[in-house]
mmCIF file of C-alpha atoms in Angstrom:
data_model
loop_
_atom_site.group_PDB
_atom_site.id
_atom_site.type_symbol
_atom_site.label_atom_id
_atom_site.label_comp_id
_atom_site.label_asym_id
_atom_site.label_seq_id
_atom_site.Cartn_x
_atom_site.Cartn_y
_atom_site.Cartn_z
ATOM 1 C CA UNK A 1 -100.815 26.622 -135.366
ATOM 2 C CA UNK A 2 -102.108 23.203 -134.390
ATOM 3 C CA UNK A 3 -100.159 20.104 -135.223
ATOM 4 C CA UNK A 4 -101.391 18.702 -138.518
ATOM 5 C CA UNK A 5 -102.631 15.129 -138.751
ATOM 6 C CA UNK A 6 -101.141 12.762 -141.307
ATOM 7 C CA UNK A 7 -104.232 13.122 -143.496
ATOM 8 C CA UNK A 8 -104.004 16.925 -143.307
ATOM 9 C CA UNK A 9 -100.305 16.768 -144.248
ATOM 10 C CA UNK A 10 -101.121 14.576 -147.266
ATOM 11 C CA UNK A 11 -103.955 16.871 -148.356
ATOM 12 C CA UNK A 12 -101.842 19.997 -147.880
ATOM 13 C CA UNK A 13 -98.993 18.597 -150.016
ATOM 14 C CA UNK A 14 -101.455 17.635 -152.761
ATOM 15 C CA UNK A 15 -103.040 21.104 -152.701
ATOM 16 C CA UNK A 16 -99.648 22.821 -152.615
ATOM 17 C CA UNK A 17 -98.396 20.674 -155.509
ATOM 18 C CA UNK A 18 -101.317 21.549 -157.746
ATOM 19 C CA UNK A 19 -101.012 25.285 -157.061
ATOM 20 C CA UNK A 20 -97.226 25.434 -157.290
ATOM 21 C CA UNK A 21 -96.457 22.911 -159.992
ATOM 22 C CA UNK A 22 -99.467 23.644 -162.200
ATOM 23 C CA UNK A 23 -97.904 26.773 -163.750
ATOM 24 C CA UNK A 24 -94.612 24.959 -164.358
ATOM 25 C CA UNK A 25 -96.410 21.955 -165.881
ATOM 26 C CA UNK A 26 -98.357 24.284 -168.159
ATOM 27 C CA UNK A 27 -95.211 26.121 -169.290
ATOM 28 C CA UNK A 28 -93.328 22.888 -169.971
ATOM 29 C CA UNK A 29 -96.254 21.320 -171.872
ATOM 30 C CA UNK A 30 -96.959 24.495 -173.857
ATOM 31 C CA UNK A 31 -93.305 24.664 -174.940
ATOM 32 C CA UNK A 32 -93.889 21.462 -176.922
ATOM 33 C CA UNK A 33 -96.170 23.432 -179.288
ATOM 34 C CA UNK A 34 -98.534 20.464 -179.397
ATOM 35 C CA UNK A 35 -102.331 20.479 -179.435
ATOM 36 C CA UNK A 36 -104.495 21.714 -176.561
ATOM 37 C CA UNK A 37 -105.391 18.081 -175.782
ATOM 38 C CA UNK A 38 -101.706 17.174 -175.524
ATOM 39 C CA UNK A 39 -101.063 20.072 -173.159
ATOM 40 C CA UNK A 40 -104.129 19.276 -171.031
ATOM 41 C CA UNK A 41 -103.263 15.560 -170.714
ATOM 42 C CA UNK A 42 -99.604 16.403 -170.027
ATOM 43 C CA UNK A 43 -100.488 18.828 -167.243
ATOM 44 C CA UNK A 44 -102.983 16.357 -165.718
ATOM 45 C CA UNK A 45 -100.491 13.467 -165.725
ATOM 46 C CA UNK A 46 -97.686 15.750 -164.455
ATOM 47 C CA UNK A 47 -99.842 16.867 -161.520
ATOM 48 C CA UNK A 48 -100.976 13.285 -160.863
ATOM 49 C CA UNK A 49 -97.360 12.352 -160.113
ATOM 50 C CA UNK A 50 -97.084 15.166 -157.561
ATOM 51 C CA UNK A 51 -100.431 14.365 -155.955
ATOM 52 C CA UNK A 52 -99.558 10.647 -155.624
ATOM 53 C CA UNK A 53 -96.286 11.669 -153.943
ATOM 54 C CA UNK A 54 -98.353 13.400 -151.252
ATOM 55 C CA UNK A 55 -98.872 10.022 -149.571
ATOM 56 C CA UNK A 56 -95.218 9.146 -148.818
ATOM 57 C CA UNK A 57 -94.351 12.787 -148.130
ATOM 58 C CA UNK A 58 -97.289 13.248 -145.766
ATOM 59 C CA UNK A 59 -96.393 10.018 -143.958
ATOM 60 C CA UNK A 60 -92.747 11.116 -143.748
ATOM 61 C CA UNK A 61 -93.645 14.541 -142.380
ATOM 62 C CA UNK A 62 -95.952 12.925 -139.866
ATOM 63 C CA UNK A 63 -93.092 10.692 -138.678
ATOM 64 C CA UNK A 64 -90.808 13.727 -138.358
ATOM 65 C CA UNK A 65 -93.186 15.274 -135.805
ATOM 66 C CA UNK A 66 -91.438 13.139 -133.183
ATOM 67 C CA UNK A 67 -88.223 15.161 -133.583
ATOM 68 C CA UNK A 68 -87.268 18.739 -132.724
ATOM 69 C CA UNK A 69 -88.611 20.613 -135.702
ATOM 70 C CA UNK A 70 -85.852 23.216 -135.662
ATOM 71 C CA UNK A 71 -83.269 20.520 -136.397
ATOM 72 C CA UNK A 72 -85.485 18.787 -138.937
ATOM 73 C CA UNK A 73 -85.868 22.124 -140.757
ATOM 74 C CA UNK A 74 -82.122 22.745 -140.692
ATOM 75 C CA UNK A 75 -81.341 19.284 -142.071
ATOM 76 C CA UNK A 76 -83.968 19.514 -144.828
ATOM 77 C CA UNK A 77 -82.841 23.024 -145.856
ATOM 78 C CA UNK A 78 -79.179 21.955 -145.829
ATOM 79 C CA UNK A 79 -79.957 18.942 -148.034
ATOM 80 C CA UNK A 80 -82.027 21.088 -150.420
ATOM 81 C CA UNK A 81 -79.303 23.743 -150.560
ATOM 82 C CA UNK A 82 -76.522 21.240 -151.229
ATOM 83 C CA UNK A 83 -78.632 19.479 -153.848
ATOM 84 C CA UNK A 84 -79.035 22.755 -155.778
ATOM 85 C CA UNK A 85 -75.250 22.655 -156.379
ATOM 86 C CA UNK A 86 -75.164 19.041 -157.586
ATOM 87 C CA UNK A 87 -74.644 17.823 -161.135
ATOM 88 C CA UNK A 88 -77.641 15.512 -160.652
ATOM 89 C CA UNK A 89 -79.899 18.517 -160.084
ATOM 90 C CA UNK A 90 -78.524 20.228 -163.169
ATOM 91 C CA UNK A 91 -79.008 17.171 -165.409
ATOM 92 C CA UNK A 92 -82.512 16.492 -164.068
ATOM 93 C CA UNK A 93 -83.609 20.075 -164.791
ATOM 94 C CA UNK A 94 -82.413 19.677 -168.383
ATOM 95 C CA UNK A 95 -84.077 16.242 -168.664
ATOM 96 C CA UNK A 96 -87.344 17.714 -167.374
ATOM 97 C CA UNK A 97 -87.525 19.934 -170.459
ATOM 98 C CA UNK A 98 -87.189 17.207 -173.108
ATOM 99 C CA UNK A 99 -90.287 17.012 -175.283
ATOM 100 C CA UNK A 100 -90.152 13.894 -177.455
ATOM 101 C CA UNK A 101 -92.881 11.699 -175.952
ATOM 102 C CA UNK A 102 -96.643 11.382 -176.205
ATOM 103 C CA UNK A 103 -98.795 13.488 -173.893
ATOM 104 C CA UNK A 104 -99.280 10.929 -171.107
ATOM 105 C CA UNK A 105 -95.682 9.726 -171.000
ATOM 106 C CA UNK A 106 -94.446 13.308 -171.347
ATOM 107 C CA UNK A 107 -96.512 14.397 -168.346
ATOM 108 C CA UNK A 108 -95.545 11.407 -166.188
ATOM 109 C CA UNK A 109 -91.837 11.631 -167.039
ATOM 110 C CA UNK A 110 -91.781 15.385 -166.679
ATOM 111 C CA UNK A 111 -93.682 15.248 -163.393
ATOM 112 C CA UNK A 112 -91.228 12.707 -161.982
ATOM 113 C CA UNK A 113 -88.069 14.430 -163.224
ATOM 114 C CA UNK A 114 -89.362 17.775 -161.966
ATOM 115 C CA UNK A 115 -89.980 16.176 -158.582
ATOM 116 C CA UNK A 116 -86.399 14.913 -158.567
ATOM 117 C CA UNK A 117 -85.248 18.432 -159.511
ATOM 118 C CA UNK A 118 -87.511 20.463 -157.198
ATOM 119 C CA UNK A 119 -88.541 17.944 -154.554
ATOM 120 C CA UNK A 120 -85.818 18.593 -151.963
ATOM 121 C CA UNK A 121 -86.499 22.336 -151.985
ATOM 122 C CA UNK A 122 -90.264 21.877 -151.869
ATOM 123 C CA UNK A 123 -90.063 19.335 -149.047
ATOM 124 C CA UNK A 124 -87.846 21.684 -147.010
ATOM 125 C CA UNK A 125 -90.207 24.610 -147.570
ATOM 126 C CA UNK A 126 -93.216 22.413 -146.869
ATOM 127 C CA UNK A 127 -91.744 21.242 -143.573
ATOM 128 C CA UNK A 128 -91.232 24.814 -142.419
ATOM 129 C CA UNK A 129 -94.512 26.369 -143.524
ATOM 130 C CA UNK A 130 -96.905 24.170 -145.450
ATOM 131 C CA UNK A 131 -99.768 26.645 -145.590
ATOM 132 C CA UNK A 132 -97.965 29.904 -146.375
ATOM 133 C CA UNK A 133 -99.265 31.149 -149.736
ATOM 134 C CA UNK A 134 -96.553 33.782 -150.268
ATOM 135 C CA UNK A 135 -93.816 31.207 -149.800
ATOM 136 C CA UNK A 136 -95.565 28.983 -152.358
ATOM 137 C CA UNK A 137 -95.798 31.864 -154.845
ATOM 138 C CA UNK A 138 -92.137 32.740 -154.266
ATOM 139 C CA UNK A 139 -90.893 29.196 -154.774
ATOM 140 C CA UNK A 140 -93.101 28.809 -157.874
ATOM 141 C CA UNK A 141 -91.578 31.940 -159.409
ATOM 142 C CA UNK A 142 -88.059 30.731 -158.553
ATOM 143 C CA UNK A 143 -88.681 27.264 -160.060
ATOM 144 C CA UNK A 144 -90.117 28.758 -163.236
ATOM 145 C CA UNK A 145 -87.138 31.131 -163.426
ATOM 146 C CA UNK A 146 -84.782 28.187 -163.088
ATOM 147 C CA UNK A 147 -86.509 26.277 -165.881
ATOM 148 C CA UNK A 148 -86.832 29.170 -168.347
ATOM 149 C CA UNK A 149 -83.647 31.102 -167.514
ATOM 150 C CA UNK A 150 -80.703 31.038 -169.853
ATOM 151 C CA UNK A 151 -78.550 30.969 -166.716
ATOM 152 C CA UNK A 152 -80.089 28.040 -164.831
ATOM 153 C CA UNK A 153 -76.900 27.345 -162.928
ATOM 154 C CA UNK A 154 -76.855 30.827 -161.370
ATOM 155 C CA UNK A 155 -80.500 30.550 -160.311
ATOM 156 C CA UNK A 156 -80.006 27.042 -158.861
ATOM 157 C CA UNK A 157 -76.913 28.022 -156.906
ATOM 158 C CA UNK A 158 -78.560 31.185 -155.625
ATOM 159 C CA UNK A 159 -81.387 29.025 -154.294
ATOM 160 C CA UNK A 160 -78.799 26.763 -152.672
ATOM 161 C CA UNK A 161 -77.156 29.707 -150.914
ATOM 162 C CA UNK A 162 -80.497 31.066 -149.700
ATOM 163 C CA UNK A 163 -81.350 27.609 -148.311
ATOM 164 C CA UNK A 164 -78.020 27.449 -146.478
ATOM 165 C CA UNK A 165 -78.495 30.906 -144.958
ATOM 166 C CA UNK A 166 -82.048 29.983 -143.901
ATOM 167 C CA UNK A 167 -80.775 26.761 -142.297
ATOM 168 C CA UNK A 168 -78.114 28.651 -140.344
ATOM 169 C CA UNK A 169 -80.646 31.275 -139.282
ATOM 170 C CA UNK A 170 -83.107 28.677 -138.043
ATOM 171 C CA UNK A 171 -80.406 26.742 -136.229
ATOM 172 C CA UNK A 172 -78.904 29.671 -134.372
ATOM 173 C CA UNK A 173 -81.615 32.312 -134.193
ATOM 174 C CA UNK A 174 -84.977 30.567 -133.948
ATOM 175 C CA UNK A 175 -86.481 29.184 -130.812
ATOM 176 C CA UNK A 176 -88.303 25.853 -130.751
ATOM 177 C CA UNK A 177 -90.787 25.631 -133.616
ATOM 178 C CA UNK A 178 -93.458 23.192 -134.651
ATOM 179 C CA UNK A 179 -94.427 22.043 -138.122
ATOM 180 C CA UNK A 180 -96.164 24.793 -140.019
ATOM 181 C CA UNK A 181 -94.977 27.615 -137.772
ATOM 182 C CA UNK A 182 -92.748 30.174 -139.422
ATOM 183 C CA UNK A 183 -89.490 30.262 -137.467
ATOM 184 C CA UNK A 184 -89.216 33.646 -135.741
ATOM 185 C CA UNK A 185 -85.997 35.226 -134.579
ATOM 186 C CA UNK A 186 -85.767 35.925 -130.866
ATOM 187 C CA UNK A 187 -89.253 34.618 -130.058
ATOM 188 C CA UNK A 188 -88.422 31.603 -127.904
ATOM 189 C CA UNK A 189 -91.460 29.644 -126.714
#
């Protein structure tokens, strides 16, 4: 895969955010049992937060191109995995589901708190393989499971363990990789 330009990284994050976070935004807004207009405005403002975040994330990913991507991936996965075990993550997930505001403020607040909850994991996955649709579907299902599960803590910690195992695997088993290339075991370039 070719190295992505900063503009391509920004566009890819925005596209990924809409596809991945759209279902979660819809579920969270629909749980309010408000009007269709409320749900529509909530989802639009929720997604706007994620799309706006594509600028700093795309710039950050572009800056990380200067470093060995294997180590960048390991660090990002380790941070995401550790974050899944934190009390902050747990409280932000619960805060993301509060439903007492108007449609616009609900969508903006929910979009931001969901970014704080899911952002580290999404950034780590994005750094490894930004254009892999099956990874996006998998992470979307996991995030929805975390938000609707009665055992959120188990789901979050399972994600943390998977991230740690992936980080160890990339560190010790993968050869040099570049942004957007899936790390392969034993295929040293």
